[in-house]
Amino acid sequence: MLRSLYNWTMAKATHPLAEVWLALFSAMEASFFPVPPHPLLGVMCLAEPKKAVRFSAVATAGSVLGGLLGYAIGYFLFASVGKQLLTLLHLADSFPQAACYLRAHGWEIIIVKGVLPIPFKLITISAGFIKMSLVTFLFASIISRSISFMIVGGLFQVFGAPIKRVIDKYLGLVTIGFVIFVVGGFVLAGMLTGGGGTDPEAIRCAKASLANF
């Protein structure tokens, strides 16, 4: 299923409305879609390097807008929709840590997410769940998503073909590795925002479970 979704997503890179698809996928990924828009962004940047910044801006705008849906799910529909969605996306075990760190560090975690392998949908749903200030969430999301997409746009512009070949051949392994790094990403995020392995707060967040929510 993942391979089919990936192939379907990548096919949109040559569509006349490729930028619209990029914005749409970026929005969906920020709230519920399992395939990140970065490969599509990369291929579009590879095809038209001069538009890399424009494409990255489109992805950023779409992702931030989609993040509002994820925020709404966490804020209004966590019990009826959010839990099931996180379970379906294999993110339920990571949610307690996300909520714990967001409560402790707020916008800093969202900013740090821009350079860490943490699914944005996990952040948006968690932010809504803890009822983070919407203004703070929006500003932090803009910065975070800009970092993430500009880095990818630049990498694909310079090393596009080799990166795409790796993703095409090892999509399953890349996805598994990405999920594994989610927990590690939050540990590093905690360290970068002042926490540490022996810090009580870091220990508390590491032991957080879905039952606590």
Short mmCIF file of N, CA and C in Angstrom, two decimals, residues 29-153:
data_model
loop_
_atom_site.label_atom_id
_atom_site.label_comp_id
_atom_site.label_asym_id
_atom_site.label_seq_id
_atom_site.Cartn_x
_atom_site.Cartn_y
_atom_site.Cartn_z
N GLU A 29 -0.28 15.71 4.46
CA GLU A 29 0.76 15.06 5.28
C GLU A 29 0.85 15.69 6.66
N ALA A 30 0.49 16.96 6.76
CA ALA A 30 0.57 17.65 8.05
C ALA A 30 -0.53 17.22 9.00
N SER A 31 -1.50 16.45 8.49
CA SER A 31 -2.62 16.07 9.36
C SER A 31 -2.95 14.58 9.33
N PHE A 32 -2.82 13.91 8.16
CA PHE A 32 -3.24 12.50 8.16
C PHE A 32 -2.58 11.63 7.09
N PHE A 33 -1.97 12.19 6.05
CA PHE A 33 -1.43 11.41 4.93
C PHE A 33 -0.09 10.80 5.31
N PRO A 34 0.13 9.48 5.05
CA PRO A 34 1.37 8.81 5.50
C PRO A 34 2.61 9.11 4.69
N VAL A 35 2.47 9.54 3.43
CA VAL A 35 3.63 9.76 2.57
C VAL A 35 4.05 11.23 2.63
N PRO A 36 5.29 11.54 3.02
CA PRO A 36 5.74 12.92 3.08
C PRO A 36 5.85 13.54 1.70
N PRO A 37 5.67 14.84 1.57
CA PRO A 37 5.73 15.50 0.26
C PRO A 37 7.14 15.76 -0.24
N HIS A 38 8.14 15.48 0.59
CA HIS A 38 9.53 15.79 0.24
C HIS A 38 10.01 15.14 -1.06
N PRO A 39 9.70 13.85 -1.31
CA PRO A 39 10.12 13.26 -2.59
C PRO A 39 9.53 13.99 -3.79
N LEU A 40 8.24 14.33 -3.71
CA LEU A 40 7.59 15.07 -4.80
C LEU A 40 8.26 16.43 -4.96
N LEU A 41 8.51 17.12 -3.85
CA LEU A 41 9.20 18.40 -3.90
C LEU A 41 10.57 18.24 -4.55
N GLY A 42 11.28 17.19 -4.17
CA GLY A 42 12.61 16.97 -4.71
C GLY A 42 12.63 16.77 -6.21
N VAL A 43 11.69 15.96 -6.70
CA VAL A 43 11.62 15.69 -8.14
C VAL A 43 11.28 16.97 -8.90
N MET A 44 10.37 17.76 -8.35
CA MET A 44 10.00 19.02 -9.00
C MET A 44 11.19 19.98 -9.04
N CYS A 45 11.95 20.01 -7.93
CA CYS A 45 13.14 20.86 -7.89
C CYS A 45 14.21 20.35 -8.86
N LEU A 46 14.30 19.04 -8.99
CA LEU A 46 15.26 18.44 -9.92
C LEU A 46 14.92 18.78 -11.36
N ALA A 47 13.61 18.79 -11.66
CA ALA A 47 13.17 19.08 -13.02
C ALA A 47 13.33 20.55 -13.37
N GLU A 48 13.08 21.43 -12.38
CA GLU A 48 13.19 22.87 -12.62
C GLU A 48 13.93 23.53 -11.45
N PRO A 49 15.26 23.39 -11.42
CA PRO A 49 16.06 23.92 -10.31
C PRO A 49 15.85 25.40 -10.02
N LYS A 50 15.58 26.18 -11.04
CA LYS A 50 15.41 27.62 -10.84
C LYS A 50 14.16 27.94 -10.02
N LYS A 51 13.23 26.98 -9.93
CA LYS A 51 12.00 27.19 -9.19
C LYS A 51 12.03 26.50 -7.81
N ALA A 52 13.21 26.05 -7.39
CA ALA A 52 13.32 25.30 -6.13
C ALA A 52 12.78 26.08 -4.94
N VAL A 53 13.14 27.35 -4.85
CA VAL A 53 12.68 28.18 -3.73
C VAL A 53 11.16 28.36 -3.79
N ARG A 54 10.64 28.58 -4.99
CA ARG A 54 9.19 28.73 -5.16
C ARG A 54 8.47 27.45 -4.74
N PHE A 55 8.97 26.29 -5.20
CA PHE A 55 8.34 25.02 -4.84
C PHE A 55 8.39 24.80 -3.32
N SER A 56 9.53 25.14 -2.70
CA SER A 56 9.66 24.98 -1.25
C SER A 56 8.67 25.88 -0.52
N ALA A 57 8.45 27.06 -1.05
CA ALA A 57 7.48 27.99 -0.45
C ALA A 57 6.06 27.45 -0.56
N VAL A 58 5.75 26.84 -1.71
CA VAL A 58 4.42 26.24 -1.91
C VAL A 58 4.20 25.11 -0.91
N ALA A 59 5.22 24.26 -0.75
CA ALA A 59 5.12 23.15 0.20
C ALA A 59 4.97 23.66 1.62
N THR A 60 5.71 24.71 1.95
CA THR A 60 5.63 25.29 3.29
C THR A 60 4.23 25.82 3.58
N ALA A 61 3.68 26.59 2.63
CA ALA A 61 2.34 27.15 2.81
C ALA A 61 1.30 26.06 2.95
N GLY A 62 1.38 25.04 2.10
CA GLY A 62 0.42 23.94 2.17
C GLY A 62 0.51 23.20 3.48
N SER A 63 1.74 22.96 3.93
CA SER A 63 1.93 22.22 5.17
C SER A 63 1.42 22.99 6.39
N VAL A 64 1.67 24.29 6.42
CA VAL A 64 1.20 25.09 7.55
C VAL A 64 -0.33 25.12 7.58
N LEU A 65 -0.95 25.27 6.42
CA LEU A 65 -2.42 25.26 6.37
C LEU A 65 -2.97 23.89 6.78
N GLY A 66 -2.32 22.83 6.29
CA GLY A 66 -2.74 21.49 6.68
C GLY A 66 -2.52 21.24 8.16
N GLY A 67 -1.48 21.89 8.70
CA GLY A 67 -1.22 21.74 10.13
C GLY A 67 -2.37 22.24 10.98
N LEU A 68 -3.12 23.21 10.46
CA LEU A 68 -4.29 23.71 11.19
C LEU A 68 -5.35 22.62 11.34
N LEU A 69 -5.46 21.75 10.31
CA LEU A 69 -6.41 20.64 10.40
C LEU A 69 -5.95 19.65 11.46
N GLY A 70 -4.64 19.35 11.45
CA GLY A 70 -4.10 18.46 12.49
C GLY A 70 -4.32 19.04 13.87
N TYR A 71 -4.11 20.35 14.01
CA TYR A 71 -4.32 21.04 15.27
C TYR A 71 -5.78 20.90 15.71
N ALA A 72 -6.70 21.09 14.75
CA ALA A 72 -8.13 20.99 15.05
C ALA A 72 -8.51 19.58 15.49
N ILE A 73 -7.91 18.58 14.83
CA ILE A 73 -8.18 17.19 15.22
C ILE A 73 -7.76 16.95 16.66
N GLY A 74 -6.57 17.43 17.01
CA GLY A 74 -6.09 17.25 18.38
C GLY A 74 -6.90 18.04 19.39
N TYR A 75 -7.35 19.23 19.00
CA TYR A 75 -8.07 20.12 19.91
C TYR A 75 -9.52 19.67 20.13
N PHE A 76 -10.19 19.34 19.03
CA PHE A 76 -11.63 19.06 19.12
C PHE A 76 -12.00 17.58 19.01
N LEU A 77 -11.18 16.80 18.30
CA LEU A 77 -11.60 15.44 17.95
C LEU A 77 -10.59 14.36 18.36
N PHE A 78 -9.80 14.63 19.40
CA PHE A 78 -8.76 13.66 19.73
C PHE A 78 -9.35 12.30 20.12
N ALA A 79 -10.34 12.29 20.98
CA ALA A 79 -10.90 11.03 21.46
C ALA A 79 -11.59 10.25 20.34
N SER A 80 -12.29 10.96 19.45
CA SER A 80 -13.07 10.27 18.42
C SER A 80 -12.29 10.01 17.13
N VAL A 81 -11.30 10.86 16.83
CA VAL A 81 -10.56 10.73 15.57
C VAL A 81 -9.05 10.62 15.79
N GLY A 82 -8.52 11.50 16.63
CA GLY A 82 -7.07 11.60 16.81
C GLY A 82 -6.39 10.30 17.21
N LYS A 83 -6.94 9.62 18.23
CA LYS A 83 -6.32 8.37 18.69
C LYS A 83 -6.28 7.32 17.59
N GLN A 84 -7.41 7.16 16.90
CA GLN A 84 -7.49 6.15 15.84
C GLN A 84 -6.53 6.50 14.69
N LEU A 85 -6.44 7.78 14.38
CA LEU A 85 -5.56 8.22 13.30
C LEU A 85 -4.10 7.96 13.64
N LEU A 86 -3.69 8.28 14.86
CA LEU A 86 -2.32 8.04 15.29
C LEU A 86 -1.99 6.55 15.30
N THR A 87 -2.96 5.74 15.69
CA THR A 87 -2.75 4.29 15.68
C THR A 87 -2.59 3.78 14.26
N LEU A 88 -3.42 4.26 13.36
CA LEU A 88 -3.35 3.86 11.96
C LEU A 88 -2.01 4.24 11.34
N LEU A 89 -1.46 5.36 11.76
CA LEU A 89 -0.20 5.86 11.21
C LEU A 89 1.01 5.34 11.99
N HIS A 90 0.77 4.46 12.97
CA HIS A 90 1.84 3.89 13.80
C HIS A 90 2.58 4.97 14.60
N LEU A 91 1.84 5.96 15.06
CA LEU A 91 2.42 7.05 15.83
C LEU A 91 1.86 7.14 17.25
N ALA A 92 0.99 6.20 17.61
CA ALA A 92 0.35 6.25 18.92
C ALA A 92 1.36 6.16 20.05
N ASP A 93 2.39 5.34 19.88
CA ASP A 93 3.39 5.19 20.93
C ASP A 93 4.25 6.45 21.09
N SER A 94 4.37 7.23 20.02
CA SER A 94 5.18 8.45 20.07
C SER A 94 4.40 9.66 20.57
N PHE A 95 3.06 9.58 20.52
CA PHE A 95 2.24 10.72 20.91
C PHE A 95 2.47 11.18 22.35
N PRO A 96 2.52 10.29 23.34
CA PRO A 96 2.71 10.77 24.72
C PRO A 96 3.98 11.58 24.88
N GLN A 97 5.08 11.15 24.23
CA GLN A 97 6.32 11.92 24.32
C GLN A 97 6.17 13.27 23.64
N ALA A 98 5.49 13.28 22.49
CA ALA A 98 5.30 14.54 21.76
C ALA A 98 4.52 15.53 22.62
N ALA A 99 3.42 15.08 23.21
CA ALA A 99 2.59 15.96 24.04
C ALA A 99 3.36 16.43 25.27
N CYS A 100 4.14 15.54 25.85
CA CYS A 100 4.91 15.87 27.05
C CYS A 100 5.95 16.94 26.75
N TYR A 101 6.72 16.76 25.68
CA TYR A 101 7.76 17.73 25.32
C TYR A 101 7.15 19.05 24.86
N LEU A 102 6.02 19.00 24.17
CA LEU A 102 5.38 20.24 23.73
C LEU A 102 4.87 21.04 24.93
N ARG A 103 4.35 20.34 25.92
CA ARG A 103 3.90 21.04 27.12
C ARG A 103 5.07 21.69 27.84
N ALA A 104 6.21 21.03 27.82
CA ALA A 104 7.37 21.52 28.55
C ALA A 104 8.10 22.64 27.81
N HIS A 105 8.21 22.52 26.48
CA HIS A 105 9.03 23.46 25.72
C HIS A 105 8.28 24.28 24.67
N GLY A 106 7.04 23.89 24.36
CA GLY A 106 6.23 24.67 23.44
C GLY A 106 6.83 24.85 22.06
N TRP A 107 6.90 26.11 21.62
CA TRP A 107 7.31 26.43 20.25
C TRP A 107 8.71 25.92 19.92
N GLU A 108 9.58 25.77 20.92
CA GLU A 108 10.94 25.30 20.66
C GLU A 108 10.95 23.93 20.00
N ILE A 109 10.06 23.05 20.46
CA ILE A 109 9.99 21.71 19.89
C ILE A 109 9.56 21.76 18.43
N ILE A 110 8.62 22.62 18.11
CA ILE A 110 8.16 22.75 16.73
C ILE A 110 9.28 23.26 15.83
N ILE A 111 10.06 24.23 16.33
CA ILE A 111 11.19 24.75 15.56
C ILE A 111 12.23 23.66 15.34
N VAL A 112 12.59 22.97 16.41
CA VAL A 112 13.60 21.92 16.34
C VAL A 112 13.15 20.82 15.39
N LYS A 113 11.82 20.59 15.33
CA LYS A 113 11.29 19.56 14.44
C LYS A 113 11.73 19.77 12.99
N GLY A 114 11.99 21.03 12.61
CA GLY A 114 12.37 21.33 11.25
C GLY A 114 13.63 20.61 10.79
N VAL A 115 14.51 20.25 11.74
CA VAL A 115 15.74 19.55 11.37
C VAL A 115 15.81 18.14 11.95
N LEU A 116 14.70 17.66 12.47
CA LEU A 116 14.67 16.31 13.04
C LEU A 116 13.61 15.46 12.34
N PRO A 117 13.81 14.13 12.32
CA PRO A 117 12.86 13.23 11.64
C PRO A 117 11.62 12.94 12.46
N ILE A 118 10.84 13.97 12.77
CA ILE A 118 9.61 13.81 13.53
C ILE A 118 8.45 14.14 12.60
N PRO A 119 7.50 13.23 12.37
CA PRO A 119 6.36 13.52 11.47
C PRO A 119 5.60 14.76 11.93
N PHE A 120 5.35 15.69 11.01
CA PHE A 120 4.70 16.94 11.38
C PHE A 120 3.28 16.71 11.87
N LYS A 121 2.60 15.69 11.34
CA LYS A 121 1.24 15.40 11.78
C LYS A 121 1.21 15.05 13.27
N LEU A 122 2.26 14.40 13.75
CA LEU A 122 2.35 14.08 15.17
C LEU A 122 2.43 15.36 15.99
N ILE A 123 3.19 16.33 15.50
CA ILE A 123 3.33 17.61 16.18
C ILE A 123 2.03 18.40 16.16
N THR A 124 1.37 18.45 15.01
CA THR A 124 0.16 19.27 14.89
C THR A 124 -0.97 18.72 15.76
N ILE A 125 -1.16 17.41 15.73
CA ILE A 125 -2.22 16.81 16.55
C ILE A 125 -1.92 16.99 18.03
N SER A 126 -0.65 16.80 18.41
CA SER A 126 -0.25 16.96 19.81
C SER A 126 -0.42 18.39 20.27
N ALA A 127 -0.07 19.35 19.40
CA ALA A 127 -0.21 20.77 19.75
C ALA A 127 -1.67 21.13 20.00
N GLY A 128 -2.56 20.61 19.18
CA GLY A 128 -3.98 20.86 19.39
C GLY A 128 -4.47 20.21 20.67
N PHE A 129 -3.97 19.01 20.92
CA PHE A 129 -4.40 18.28 22.12
C PHE A 129 -4.04 19.02 23.40
N ILE A 130 -2.83 19.60 23.45
CA ILE A 130 -2.41 20.32 24.66
C ILE A 130 -2.92 21.76 24.67
N LYS A 131 -3.67 22.12 23.59
CA LYS A 131 -4.25 23.46 23.47
C LYS A 131 -3.18 24.56 23.49
N MET A 132 -2.14 24.33 22.71
CA MET A 132 -1.11 25.35 22.54
C MET A 132 -1.72 26.59 21.89
N SER A 133 -1.20 27.76 22.21
CA SER A 133 -1.66 29.00 21.60
C SER A 133 -1.61 28.87 20.08
N LEU A 134 -2.70 29.18 19.43
CA LEU A 134 -2.77 29.04 17.97
C LEU A 134 -1.78 29.97 17.27
N VAL A 135 -1.62 31.17 17.79
CA VAL A 135 -0.67 32.12 17.18
C VAL A 135 0.74 31.59 17.29
N THR A 136 1.10 31.08 18.46
CA THR A 136 2.43 30.50 18.66
C THR A 136 2.64 29.32 17.75
N PHE A 137 1.63 28.48 17.65
CA PHE A 137 1.70 27.29 16.78
C PHE A 137 1.94 27.69 15.33
N LEU A 138 1.22 28.69 14.85
CA LEU A 138 1.35 29.12 13.46
C LEU A 138 2.74 29.68 13.15
N PHE A 139 3.23 30.58 14.00
CA PHE A 139 4.54 31.17 13.76
C PHE A 139 5.64 30.12 13.81
N ALA A 140 5.57 29.23 14.80
CA ALA A 140 6.58 28.17 14.92
C ALA A 140 6.51 27.21 13.74
N SER A 141 5.30 26.92 13.28
CA SER A 141 5.12 26.02 12.15
C SER A 141 5.71 26.60 10.86
N ILE A 142 5.52 27.89 10.65
CA ILE A 142 6.07 28.54 9.46
C ILE A 142 7.59 28.43 9.44
N ILE A 143 8.21 28.69 10.58
CA ILE A 143 9.67 28.59 10.66
C ILE A 143 10.13 27.16 10.47
N SER A 144 9.48 26.23 11.16
CA SER A 144 9.86 24.83 11.10
C SER A 144 9.72 24.24 9.70
N ARG A 145 8.57 24.49 9.08
CA ARG A 145 8.33 23.95 7.74
C ARG A 145 9.24 24.59 6.70
N SER A 146 9.54 25.88 6.88
CA SER A 146 10.48 26.54 5.96
C SER A 146 11.84 25.88 6.01
N ILE A 147 12.31 25.60 7.23
CA ILE A 147 13.60 24.93 7.39
C ILE A 147 13.58 23.58 6.69
N SER A 148 12.56 22.79 6.97
CA SER A 148 12.47 21.44 6.43
C SER A 148 12.44 21.41 4.91
N PHE A 149 11.58 22.20 4.32
CA PHE A 149 11.41 22.14 2.87
C PHE A 149 12.55 22.84 2.12
N MET A 150 13.10 23.89 2.68
CA MET A 150 14.22 24.56 2.01
C MET A 150 15.45 23.66 2.00
N ILE A 151 15.66 22.90 3.07
CA ILE A 151 16.78 21.97 3.11
C ILE A 151 16.60 20.89 2.04
N VAL A 152 15.40 20.32 1.98
CA VAL A 152 15.14 19.27 0.99
C VAL A 152 15.25 19.81 -0.42
N GLY A 153 14.68 21.00 -0.65
CA GLY A 153 14.76 21.60 -1.97
C GLY A 153 16.20 21.80 -2.40
#
